[in-house]
Amino acid sequence: MSAIPVDSVDLFDQGYARDPYPAMAALRENEPVKFDENTGLWLISRYQDVRSILLDPENFLPDNAIDAIGRFSVPTLRVLARVKFDLPQTLANNGSDSHAGYRRIMTRLFNAPAVAAAVPMVEKVVAEALDDVERRLAADGVCDLATTLARDVPFRVMLRLLDLQSAVDVGIDTLSRWSDASLELFWGRPRGEREVALAREAAAFYAWLTALVSKPAPEPGTLLGALAAHRLPDGERLGLNQKAAVVYFMIIAGQMTTTQMLGTMCLRALREPGLWQRFAAEPAAVAPWTEEVLRRDPPITTWRRITGRPVTVSGVELPAGAPLLLMLASTGSDPEVFDDPGQLCPYRSNVRRHLSFGLGRHRCSGAELARMEADVVMRMTTARLPRLRLSARTAPEMLALLSFRAPLQVLVERG
C-alpha cells in the first residue's frame, strides 16, 4: 500500500472512488479525526471511534444525516419550494422521542419472520429478472447487471414488501431516475444547471410521493396503512410531509443501497478467478463471502452525525454543533479490529463485527432483508449462468458520492 499525504484526500474524486483504501489507511494512522475543508465535515476514520459515536445518540445527534452537503442555489431552492419539498425528522435524521414510533413501523415490516416469509417472493422476482438478463444476452451478446438485475430486483422486492406495487403508477426506470437524481443532489457536488436539473427530478419524485400518501383508506398492514394509523408522541397524526419523507427515504435507502451492494458483489465475484463457478457448485459459500464484501466494500461508505455538546474524539476537542462524517468503509478495513483487512476471509471469527449497517438506535432496519436478497441473487444467478464472465468493455467508473460508492456498470457475457 502506497503512502499518500492526508491533505490530498478528495472524497468525490473518481480515483478515490476506485481505490479509497490507501487514503483511508493514511487517515486512520495519521489523522483519525480530520477537518475536511472541501465538505466542512470532521472525518472520523477509526473503528472504535465510529462505534462509540453510533452508540451514543445523546452526544452525537443524527439531525444532519440526510442534509444536503452544500448550500443549494436560488434556482434550485425555487424548484424545491414549488412542491413544498421537506424532509422532517422521521427515521435516519431523527434524534427526538418520535423516532421509536417510526422505527416500530419498519421493524414490523422487516423483522426476521417477515424476511423469512419473503424468500419465495424474492426467488420469483430474481427468476423473472434473470429471464430478462438471458433475453438481453441472447439479443446483444452482453448485459449490464448493474442496470438490470442489481437495479430491478431490489425495486420490485421493496415495492412488494411495502405493499406499494398496486399503488405505484410509474415504472422502475422512472423511480430509478428519480432516486439517482436525489442521491446526487443531496450527496454529490452538482453545480449550475446540473443541480437545477437534479432538483427538478427530486421535486417530481416528491410531488408524486405526496400524491401517493394522500390516497384515502390505505390497506391495514401496508406501509401506507401504518403511516395513516400512526400517532406521534403528542397524539397527532402524521402530516403529508412526514409520510412522504418516510416513503422517500425507504425507497431510496431500501432500494438504492441494495442495488449498489449487488452491483459491487457481482463485480467482485466475476473478477476473482473461479469464484463465480464455485458459488454455482457451493451455494452455501455465498452468505459468508457476502458478509466480507459488506465489511470491505459497503454500499453506504459514510454517514453523518453532529455533536450535541463539546466532546473529545481520539484526543481532538470538538465543539458542540460540529458536523461529523463517520467513515464506515474505513472502519471495515481497520487492522486494529480485522486481521489482514485487505483480504476477503469469509470464515474469519469476527465476520459480522463490521459497521456497514450502522449500530444502535439507528441500525439499518433492512439489514437482514439485504443479506437475504444478496444470498438469493448470487445463488440463483451463478446457478443459472455459471459460465458468465465480465466483459472487457466494462467501464471502470464508480458512483462517487459522499456516502455511496458502487460500480456504474457490470457488463457481462457468456463464457
Short mmCIF file of C-alpha atoms in Angstrom, two decimals:
data_model
loop_
_atom_site.label_atom_id
_atom_site.label_comp_id
_atom_site.label_asym_id
_atom_site.label_seq_id
_atom_site.Cartn_x
_atom_site.Cartn_y
_atom_site.Cartn_z
CA MET A 1 0.00 0.00 0.00
CA SER A 2 1.48 3.31 -1.05
CA ALA A 3 1.55 6.16 1.44
CA ILE A 4 -0.30 9.33 0.45
CA PRO A 5 -0.50 12.74 2.09
CA VAL A 6 -3.63 13.04 4.21
CA ASP A 7 -4.26 16.50 2.75
CA SER A 8 -4.71 15.01 -0.73
CA VAL A 9 -7.96 13.14 0.09
CA ASP A 10 -10.86 14.15 -2.17
CA LEU A 11 -13.95 12.16 -1.25
CA PHE A 12 -15.63 12.88 -4.60
CA ASP A 13 -12.67 12.07 -6.83
CA GLN A 14 -13.02 9.16 -9.25
CA GLY A 15 -9.55 7.95 -8.27
CA TYR A 16 -10.60 7.83 -4.62
CA ALA A 17 -13.81 6.01 -5.52
CA ARG A 18 -11.90 3.36 -7.43
CA ASP A 19 -9.33 2.79 -4.69
CA PRO A 20 -10.13 4.53 -1.38
CA TYR A 21 -8.10 2.14 0.79
CA PRO A 22 -4.73 3.99 0.83
CA ALA A 23 -6.41 7.27 1.75
CA MET A 24 -8.48 5.65 4.48
CA ALA A 25 -5.38 3.93 5.89
CA ALA A 26 -3.48 7.23 5.93
CA LEU A 27 -6.31 8.92 7.80
CA ARG A 28 -6.63 6.13 10.38
CA GLU A 29 -2.89 6.10 11.02
CA ASN A 30 -2.02 9.78 10.87
CA GLU A 31 -5.12 11.90 11.42
CA PRO A 32 -8.12 9.83 12.60
CA VAL A 33 -10.11 12.99 13.33
CA LYS A 34 -9.52 15.42 10.48
CA PHE A 35 -11.36 18.53 9.38
CA ASP A 36 -12.08 18.37 5.65
CA GLU A 37 -12.26 21.85 4.12
CA ASN A 38 -13.94 20.54 0.94
CA THR A 39 -17.05 19.40 2.82
CA GLY A 40 -16.86 21.24 6.14
CA LEU A 41 -17.04 17.88 7.93
CA TRP A 42 -14.83 16.23 10.51
CA LEU A 43 -13.70 12.86 9.12
CA ILE A 44 -13.77 10.07 11.73
CA SER A 45 -11.95 7.02 10.36
CA ARG A 46 -11.11 4.58 13.18
CA TYR A 47 -13.42 1.69 14.06
CA GLN A 48 -13.57 2.28 17.81
CA ASP A 49 -14.31 5.99 17.44
CA VAL A 50 -17.12 5.40 14.95
CA ARG A 51 -18.59 2.58 17.03
CA SER A 52 -18.60 4.72 20.17
CA ILE A 53 -20.28 7.59 18.33
CA LEU A 54 -23.01 5.36 16.88
CA LEU A 55 -23.76 4.02 20.35
CA ASP A 56 -24.03 7.48 21.91
CA PRO A 57 -27.05 9.22 20.33
CA GLU A 58 -27.30 11.68 23.21
CA ASN A 59 -23.97 13.35 22.48
CA PHE A 60 -23.79 12.62 18.75
CA LEU A 61 -27.06 13.58 17.10
CA PRO A 62 -28.39 12.25 13.76
CA ASP A 63 -30.06 15.53 12.82
CA ASN A 64 -27.78 16.21 9.82
CA ALA A 65 -27.81 12.64 8.45
CA ILE A 66 -29.64 13.42 5.21
CA ASP A 67 -28.95 17.14 4.81
CA ALA A 68 -27.55 18.34 1.52
CA ILE A 69 -23.77 18.67 1.64
CA GLY A 70 -23.63 22.27 0.47
CA ARG A 71 -25.98 25.18 0.01
CA PHE A 72 -28.36 24.98 -2.91
CA SER A 73 -28.51 27.79 -5.44
CA VAL A 74 -31.53 30.10 -5.52
CA PRO A 75 -32.92 28.50 -8.72
CA THR A 76 -32.65 25.06 -7.08
CA LEU A 77 -34.42 26.27 -3.95
CA ARG A 78 -37.21 27.67 -6.09
CA VAL A 79 -37.71 24.32 -7.84
CA LEU A 80 -37.94 22.50 -4.50
CA ALA A 81 -40.18 25.17 -2.96
CA ARG A 82 -42.78 24.74 -5.72
CA VAL A 83 -43.58 21.25 -4.41
CA LYS A 84 -43.06 22.21 -0.75
CA PHE A 85 -40.16 19.75 -0.58
CA ASP A 86 -39.46 18.92 3.05
CA LEU A 87 -37.68 16.09 4.86
CA PRO A 88 -38.68 16.49 8.51
CA GLN A 89 -37.30 14.28 11.28
CA THR A 90 -38.59 10.75 10.75
CA LEU A 91 -36.03 7.93 10.53
CA ALA A 92 -32.32 8.43 9.83
CA ASN A 93 -32.32 12.12 10.78
CA ASN A 94 -34.45 11.84 13.91
CA GLY A 95 -32.96 12.10 17.38
CA SER A 96 -36.25 13.02 19.06
CA ASP A 97 -38.66 10.85 21.03
CA SER A 98 -40.77 10.30 17.90
CA HIS A 99 -38.07 8.12 16.33
CA ALA A 100 -39.07 4.97 18.24
CA GLY A 101 -42.56 5.01 16.74
CA TYR A 102 -41.29 5.31 13.18
CA ARG A 103 -38.77 2.58 13.95
CA ARG A 104 -41.52 0.19 15.11
CA ILE A 105 -43.25 0.54 11.74
CA MET A 106 -40.06 -0.51 9.95
CA THR A 107 -39.38 -3.36 12.39
CA ARG A 108 -42.81 -4.86 11.77
CA LEU A 109 -42.23 -4.76 8.02
CA PHE A 110 -38.66 -6.10 8.04
CA ASN A 111 -38.39 -8.36 11.08
CA ALA A 112 -36.91 -11.86 10.82
CA PRO A 113 -40.24 -13.69 10.26
CA ALA A 114 -41.23 -11.21 7.55
CA VAL A 115 -37.87 -11.63 5.79
CA ALA A 116 -38.07 -15.43 6.01
CA ALA A 117 -41.60 -15.40 4.62
CA ALA A 118 -40.44 -13.20 1.73
CA VAL A 119 -37.86 -15.67 0.39
CA PRO A 120 -40.20 -17.35 -2.15
CA MET A 121 -41.30 -13.95 -3.42
CA VAL A 122 -37.69 -12.81 -3.79
CA GLU A 123 -36.80 -16.02 -5.63
CA LYS A 124 -39.66 -15.39 -8.06
CA VAL A 125 -38.54 -11.80 -8.64
CA VAL A 126 -34.94 -12.92 -9.23
CA ALA A 127 -36.06 -15.64 -11.67
CA GLU A 128 -38.01 -13.04 -13.67
CA ALA A 129 -35.02 -10.68 -13.68
CA LEU A 130 -32.75 -13.50 -14.87
CA ASP A 131 -35.18 -14.19 -17.72
CA ASP A 132 -34.58 -10.59 -18.79
CA VAL A 133 -30.79 -10.99 -18.46
CA GLU A 134 -30.88 -14.08 -20.66
CA ARG A 135 -33.00 -12.32 -23.27
CA ARG A 136 -30.50 -9.47 -23.40
CA LEU A 137 -27.56 -11.84 -23.64
CA ALA A 138 -29.24 -13.69 -26.50
CA ALA A 139 -30.10 -10.50 -28.36
CA ASP A 140 -26.98 -8.39 -27.74
CA GLY A 141 -24.31 -10.80 -26.52
CA VAL A 142 -23.82 -8.65 -23.42
CA CYS A 143 -25.90 -7.42 -20.48
CA ASP A 144 -25.22 -4.81 -17.79
CA LEU A 145 -26.07 -6.41 -14.44
CA ALA A 146 -25.83 -3.03 -12.67
CA THR A 147 -28.79 -1.59 -14.58
CA THR A 148 -30.86 -4.77 -14.86
CA LEU A 149 -30.59 -7.50 -12.22
CA ALA A 150 -28.97 -5.41 -9.46
CA ARG A 151 -31.34 -2.50 -10.04
CA ASP A 152 -34.63 -4.23 -10.75
CA VAL A 153 -34.69 -6.91 -8.05
CA PRO A 154 -34.43 -4.51 -5.04
CA PHE A 155 -37.06 -2.19 -6.53
CA ARG A 156 -39.56 -4.98 -7.11
CA VAL A 157 -38.90 -6.59 -3.75
CA MET A 158 -39.22 -3.32 -1.85
CA LEU A 159 -42.47 -2.35 -3.57
CA ARG A 160 -43.98 -5.75 -2.79
CA LEU A 161 -42.81 -5.83 0.83
CA LEU A 162 -44.21 -2.34 1.38
CA ASP A 163 -47.36 -3.40 -0.49
CA LEU A 164 -46.96 -0.49 -2.85
CA GLN A 165 -46.94 -2.33 -6.17
CA SER A 166 -50.64 -1.74 -6.85
CA ALA A 167 -50.39 1.92 -5.83
CA VAL A 168 -47.34 2.74 -7.95
CA ASP A 169 -48.30 4.09 -11.36
CA VAL A 170 -44.78 4.75 -12.71
CA GLY A 171 -42.19 2.31 -13.99
CA ILE A 172 -38.90 1.22 -12.45
CA ASP A 173 -37.00 3.35 -14.97
CA THR A 174 -38.72 6.47 -13.62
CA LEU A 175 -38.29 5.52 -9.96
CA SER A 176 -34.63 4.75 -10.60
CA ARG A 177 -34.06 8.08 -12.37
CA TRP A 178 -35.73 9.97 -9.51
CA SER A 179 -33.73 8.06 -6.89
CA ASP A 180 -30.41 8.55 -8.70
CA ALA A 181 -31.11 12.27 -9.01
CA SER A 182 -31.97 12.56 -5.32
CA LEU A 183 -28.74 10.82 -4.28
CA GLU A 184 -26.59 13.08 -6.42
CA LEU A 185 -28.46 16.23 -5.38
CA PHE A 186 -28.02 15.60 -1.64
CA TRP A 187 -24.77 13.60 -1.54
CA GLY A 188 -22.92 14.87 -4.60
CA ARG A 189 -21.40 18.13 -5.74
CA PRO A 190 -23.58 19.22 -8.65
CA ARG A 191 -23.30 22.80 -9.82
CA GLY A 192 -25.23 25.22 -12.02
CA GLU A 193 -27.68 23.71 -14.48
CA ARG A 194 -26.84 20.19 -13.33
CA GLU A 195 -28.00 20.99 -9.80
CA VAL A 196 -31.23 22.55 -11.07
CA ALA A 197 -31.92 19.56 -13.36
CA LEU A 198 -31.44 17.15 -10.46
CA ALA A 199 -33.72 19.29 -8.31
CA ARG A 200 -36.46 19.01 -10.93
CA GLU A 201 -36.24 15.22 -10.79
CA ALA A 202 -36.23 15.19 -6.98
CA ALA A 203 -39.18 17.59 -6.96
CA ALA A 204 -41.12 15.37 -9.37
CA PHE A 205 -40.38 12.42 -7.09
CA TYR A 206 -41.55 14.30 -4.01
CA ALA A 207 -44.73 15.56 -5.71
CA TRP A 208 -45.53 12.00 -6.79
CA LEU A 209 -44.92 10.73 -3.25
CA THR A 210 -47.15 13.43 -1.77
CA ALA A 211 -49.97 12.32 -4.06
CA LEU A 212 -49.29 8.68 -3.18
CA VAL A 213 -49.54 9.18 0.58
CA SER A 214 -52.63 11.37 0.13
CA LYS A 215 -54.74 8.49 -1.20
CA PRO A 216 -57.67 7.66 1.10
CA ALA A 217 -58.20 4.46 3.08
CA PRO A 218 -54.88 2.65 2.63
CA GLU A 219 -54.91 -1.06 3.44
CA PRO A 220 -54.05 -2.00 7.06
CA GLY A 221 -50.75 -3.87 7.32
CA THR A 222 -49.17 -1.93 4.48
CA LEU A 223 -46.66 0.87 4.86
CA LEU A 224 -49.23 3.46 3.80
CA GLY A 225 -51.76 1.96 6.22
CA ALA A 226 -49.26 2.02 9.06
CA LEU A 227 -48.39 5.66 8.36
CA ALA A 228 -52.07 6.62 8.23
CA ALA A 229 -52.70 4.95 11.60
CA HIS A 230 -49.53 6.16 13.30
CA ARG A 231 -49.62 8.73 16.07
CA LEU A 232 -46.76 10.91 17.24
CA PRO A 233 -45.93 11.05 20.98
CA ASP A 234 -48.30 14.03 21.37
CA GLY A 235 -51.14 12.05 19.78
CA GLU A 236 -51.11 13.93 16.50
CA ARG A 237 -51.45 12.16 13.16
CA LEU A 238 -48.63 12.37 10.66
CA GLY A 239 -48.77 15.21 8.17
CA LEU A 240 -48.34 14.71 4.43
CA ASN A 241 -44.73 15.87 4.57
CA GLN A 242 -43.88 13.34 7.29
CA LYS A 243 -45.50 10.45 5.42
CA ALA A 244 -43.89 11.49 2.15
CA ALA A 245 -40.49 11.75 3.86
CA VAL A 246 -40.75 8.19 5.22
CA VAL A 247 -41.60 6.71 1.83
CA TYR A 248 -38.97 8.88 0.12
CA PHE A 249 -36.32 7.58 2.47
CA MET A 250 -37.50 3.96 2.30
CA ILE A 251 -37.49 3.78 -1.49
CA ILE A 252 -34.05 5.36 -1.72
CA ALA A 253 -32.43 3.73 1.32
CA GLY A 254 -34.14 0.39 0.89
CA GLN A 255 -33.60 0.06 -2.83
CA MET A 256 -30.61 2.10 -3.98
CA THR A 257 -28.24 0.80 -1.31
CA THR A 258 -29.19 -2.81 -2.08
CA THR A 259 -28.73 -2.14 -5.79
CA GLN A 260 -25.25 -0.78 -5.09
CA MET A 261 -24.45 -3.74 -2.84
CA LEU A 262 -25.49 -6.26 -5.52
CA GLY A 263 -23.54 -4.45 -8.23
CA THR A 264 -20.41 -4.50 -6.09
CA MET A 265 -20.85 -8.17 -5.25
CA CYS A 266 -21.38 -9.22 -8.86
CA LEU A 267 -18.29 -7.27 -9.97
CA ARG A 268 -16.11 -8.70 -7.19
CA ALA A 269 -17.27 -12.29 -7.77
CA LEU A 270 -16.68 -12.07 -11.51
CA ARG A 271 -13.22 -10.56 -11.08
CA GLU A 272 -11.99 -13.30 -8.73
CA PRO A 273 -10.82 -16.29 -10.79
CA GLY A 274 -13.01 -19.34 -10.23
CA LEU A 275 -15.24 -17.73 -7.59
CA TRP A 276 -18.36 -17.43 -9.76
CA GLN A 277 -18.14 -21.10 -10.65
CA ARG A 278 -17.51 -22.02 -7.01
CA PHE A 279 -20.72 -20.31 -5.96
CA ALA A 280 -22.59 -22.26 -8.64
CA ALA A 281 -21.21 -25.52 -7.19
CA GLU A 282 -21.26 -24.50 -3.50
CA PRO A 283 -24.17 -22.11 -2.86
CA ALA A 284 -23.58 -22.25 0.91
CA ALA A 285 -20.34 -20.32 0.31
CA VAL A 286 -22.25 -17.21 -0.77
CA ALA A 287 -23.52 -15.95 2.62
CA PRO A 288 -20.17 -15.74 4.47
CA TRP A 289 -18.50 -14.21 1.41
CA THR A 290 -21.30 -11.62 1.23
CA GLU A 291 -20.53 -10.57 4.79
CA GLU A 292 -16.90 -9.96 3.91
CA VAL A 293 -17.81 -7.82 0.90
CA LEU A 294 -20.08 -5.78 3.17
CA ARG A 295 -17.15 -5.27 5.53
CA ARG A 296 -14.65 -4.26 2.86
CA ASP A 297 -16.91 -2.51 0.32
CA PRO A 298 -20.15 -1.35 1.98
CA PRO A 299 -22.64 0.44 -0.29
CA ILE A 300 -23.02 3.18 2.34
CA THR A 301 -19.44 4.31 2.82
CA THR A 302 -20.03 7.14 5.28
CA TRP A 303 -22.77 8.56 7.46
CA ARG A 304 -23.17 11.81 9.33
CA ARG A 305 -23.64 12.94 12.92
CA ILE A 306 -23.42 16.28 14.71
CA THR A 307 -22.02 16.84 18.19
CA GLY A 308 -24.63 17.74 20.81
CA ARG A 309 -22.05 19.16 23.22
CA PRO A 310 -18.28 19.71 23.32
CA VAL A 311 -16.58 16.31 23.07
CA THR A 312 -13.13 14.82 22.61
CA VAL A 313 -12.56 12.13 19.95
CA SER A 314 -9.13 10.49 19.65
CA GLY A 315 -7.61 13.41 21.51
CA VAL A 316 -9.20 16.08 19.31
CA GLU A 317 -11.53 18.56 21.02
CA LEU A 318 -14.70 19.25 19.04
CA PRO A 319 -17.24 21.97 19.86
CA ALA A 320 -20.98 21.50 20.10
CA GLY A 321 -22.53 21.53 16.65
CA ALA A 322 -19.50 20.05 14.86
CA PRO A 323 -20.64 18.06 11.79
CA LEU A 324 -19.00 14.63 11.62
CA LEU A 325 -18.53 12.18 8.77
CA LEU A 326 -18.32 8.63 10.10
CA MET A 327 -16.23 6.68 7.58
CA LEU A 328 -17.96 3.30 7.74
CA ALA A 329 -15.89 1.86 4.89
CA SER A 330 -12.70 2.79 6.69
CA THR A 331 -13.78 1.00 9.86
CA GLY A 332 -14.17 -2.26 7.95
CA SER A 333 -10.50 -2.09 6.97
CA ASP A 334 -9.17 -1.12 10.40
CA PRO A 335 -6.29 -3.53 11.18
CA GLU A 336 -6.86 -2.97 14.89
CA VAL A 337 -10.10 -4.94 14.50
CA PHE A 338 -9.74 -7.10 11.36
CA ASP A 339 -6.59 -9.10 10.67
CA ASP A 340 -5.32 -8.74 7.10
CA PRO A 341 -8.28 -6.49 6.21
CA GLY A 342 -7.41 -6.27 2.51
CA GLN A 343 -8.19 -9.97 2.05
CA LEU A 344 -11.72 -11.34 1.89
CA CYS A 345 -11.72 -14.10 4.52
CA PRO A 346 -15.34 -15.36 4.72
CA TYR A 347 -14.78 -17.53 7.77
CA ARG A 348 -12.93 -15.01 9.95
CA SER A 349 -14.12 -15.22 13.57
CA ASN A 350 -15.48 -11.65 13.70
CA VAL A 351 -17.01 -11.63 10.22
CA ARG A 352 -20.16 -9.81 11.41
CA ARG A 353 -18.41 -7.22 13.54
CA HIS A 354 -18.41 -4.64 10.74
CA LEU A 355 -20.42 -1.42 10.99
CA SER A 356 -21.78 -1.42 7.44
CA PHE A 357 -25.39 -1.45 8.66
CA GLY A 358 -24.73 1.05 11.42
CA LEU A 359 -25.21 0.24 15.10
CA GLY A 360 -27.50 1.05 17.97
CA ARG A 361 -30.73 3.01 17.77
CA HIS A 362 -30.32 3.83 14.08
CA ARG A 363 -29.03 0.49 12.82
CA CYS A 364 -30.44 -0.31 9.37
CA SER A 365 -33.89 -1.90 9.73
CA GLY A 366 -33.47 -3.70 6.43
CA ALA A 367 -30.13 -5.36 7.19
CA GLU A 368 -31.47 -8.92 7.20
CA LEU A 369 -33.52 -8.27 4.07
CA ALA A 370 -30.39 -7.02 2.28
CA ARG A 371 -28.45 -10.11 3.37
CA MET A 372 -31.23 -12.39 2.18
CA GLU A 373 -31.54 -10.64 -1.19
CA ALA A 374 -27.80 -10.86 -1.75
CA ASP A 375 -27.79 -14.56 -0.96
CA VAL A 376 -30.73 -15.33 -3.27
CA VAL A 377 -29.40 -13.19 -6.14
CA MET A 378 -25.88 -14.62 -6.04
CA ARG A 379 -27.01 -18.23 -5.60
CA MET A 380 -29.62 -18.15 -8.35
CA THR A 381 -27.53 -16.13 -10.82
CA THR A 382 -24.42 -18.29 -10.54
CA ALA A 383 -26.50 -21.49 -10.72
CA ARG A 384 -28.38 -20.37 -13.84
CA LEU A 385 -25.44 -18.67 -15.57
CA PRO A 386 -22.35 -20.49 -14.25
CA ARG A 387 -20.20 -19.56 -17.27
CA LEU A 388 -20.93 -15.86 -17.11
CA ARG A 389 -17.85 -13.67 -17.33
CA LEU A 390 -17.02 -9.99 -17.07
CA SER A 391 -16.80 -8.25 -20.43
CA ALA A 392 -13.58 -6.43 -21.23
CA ARG A 393 -15.79 -3.49 -22.20
CA THR A 394 -16.97 -2.91 -18.62
CA ALA A 395 -16.30 0.72 -17.78
CA PRO A 396 -14.22 1.32 -14.63
CA GLU A 397 -16.18 4.37 -13.45
CA MET A 398 -17.67 4.27 -9.97
CA LEU A 399 -20.53 6.09 -8.32
CA ALA A 400 -18.56 8.68 -6.34
CA LEU A 401 -20.85 10.41 -3.85
CA LEU A 402 -20.15 11.40 -0.26
CA SER A 403 -21.88 8.36 1.24
CA PHE A 404 -22.35 6.00 -1.69
CA ARG A 405 -19.87 4.01 -3.78
CA ALA A 406 -20.63 1.30 -6.35
CA PRO A 407 -19.76 0.30 -9.92
CA LEU A 408 -21.78 2.15 -12.53
CA GLN A 409 -21.55 -0.79 -14.92
CA VAL A 410 -21.11 -4.57 -14.67
CA LEU A 411 -21.12 -5.65 -18.31
CA VAL A 412 -21.18 -9.44 -18.73
CA GLU A 413 -21.19 -12.02 -21.49
CA ARG A 414 -21.45 -15.79 -21.72
CA GLY A 415 -18.20 -17.72 -21.34
#
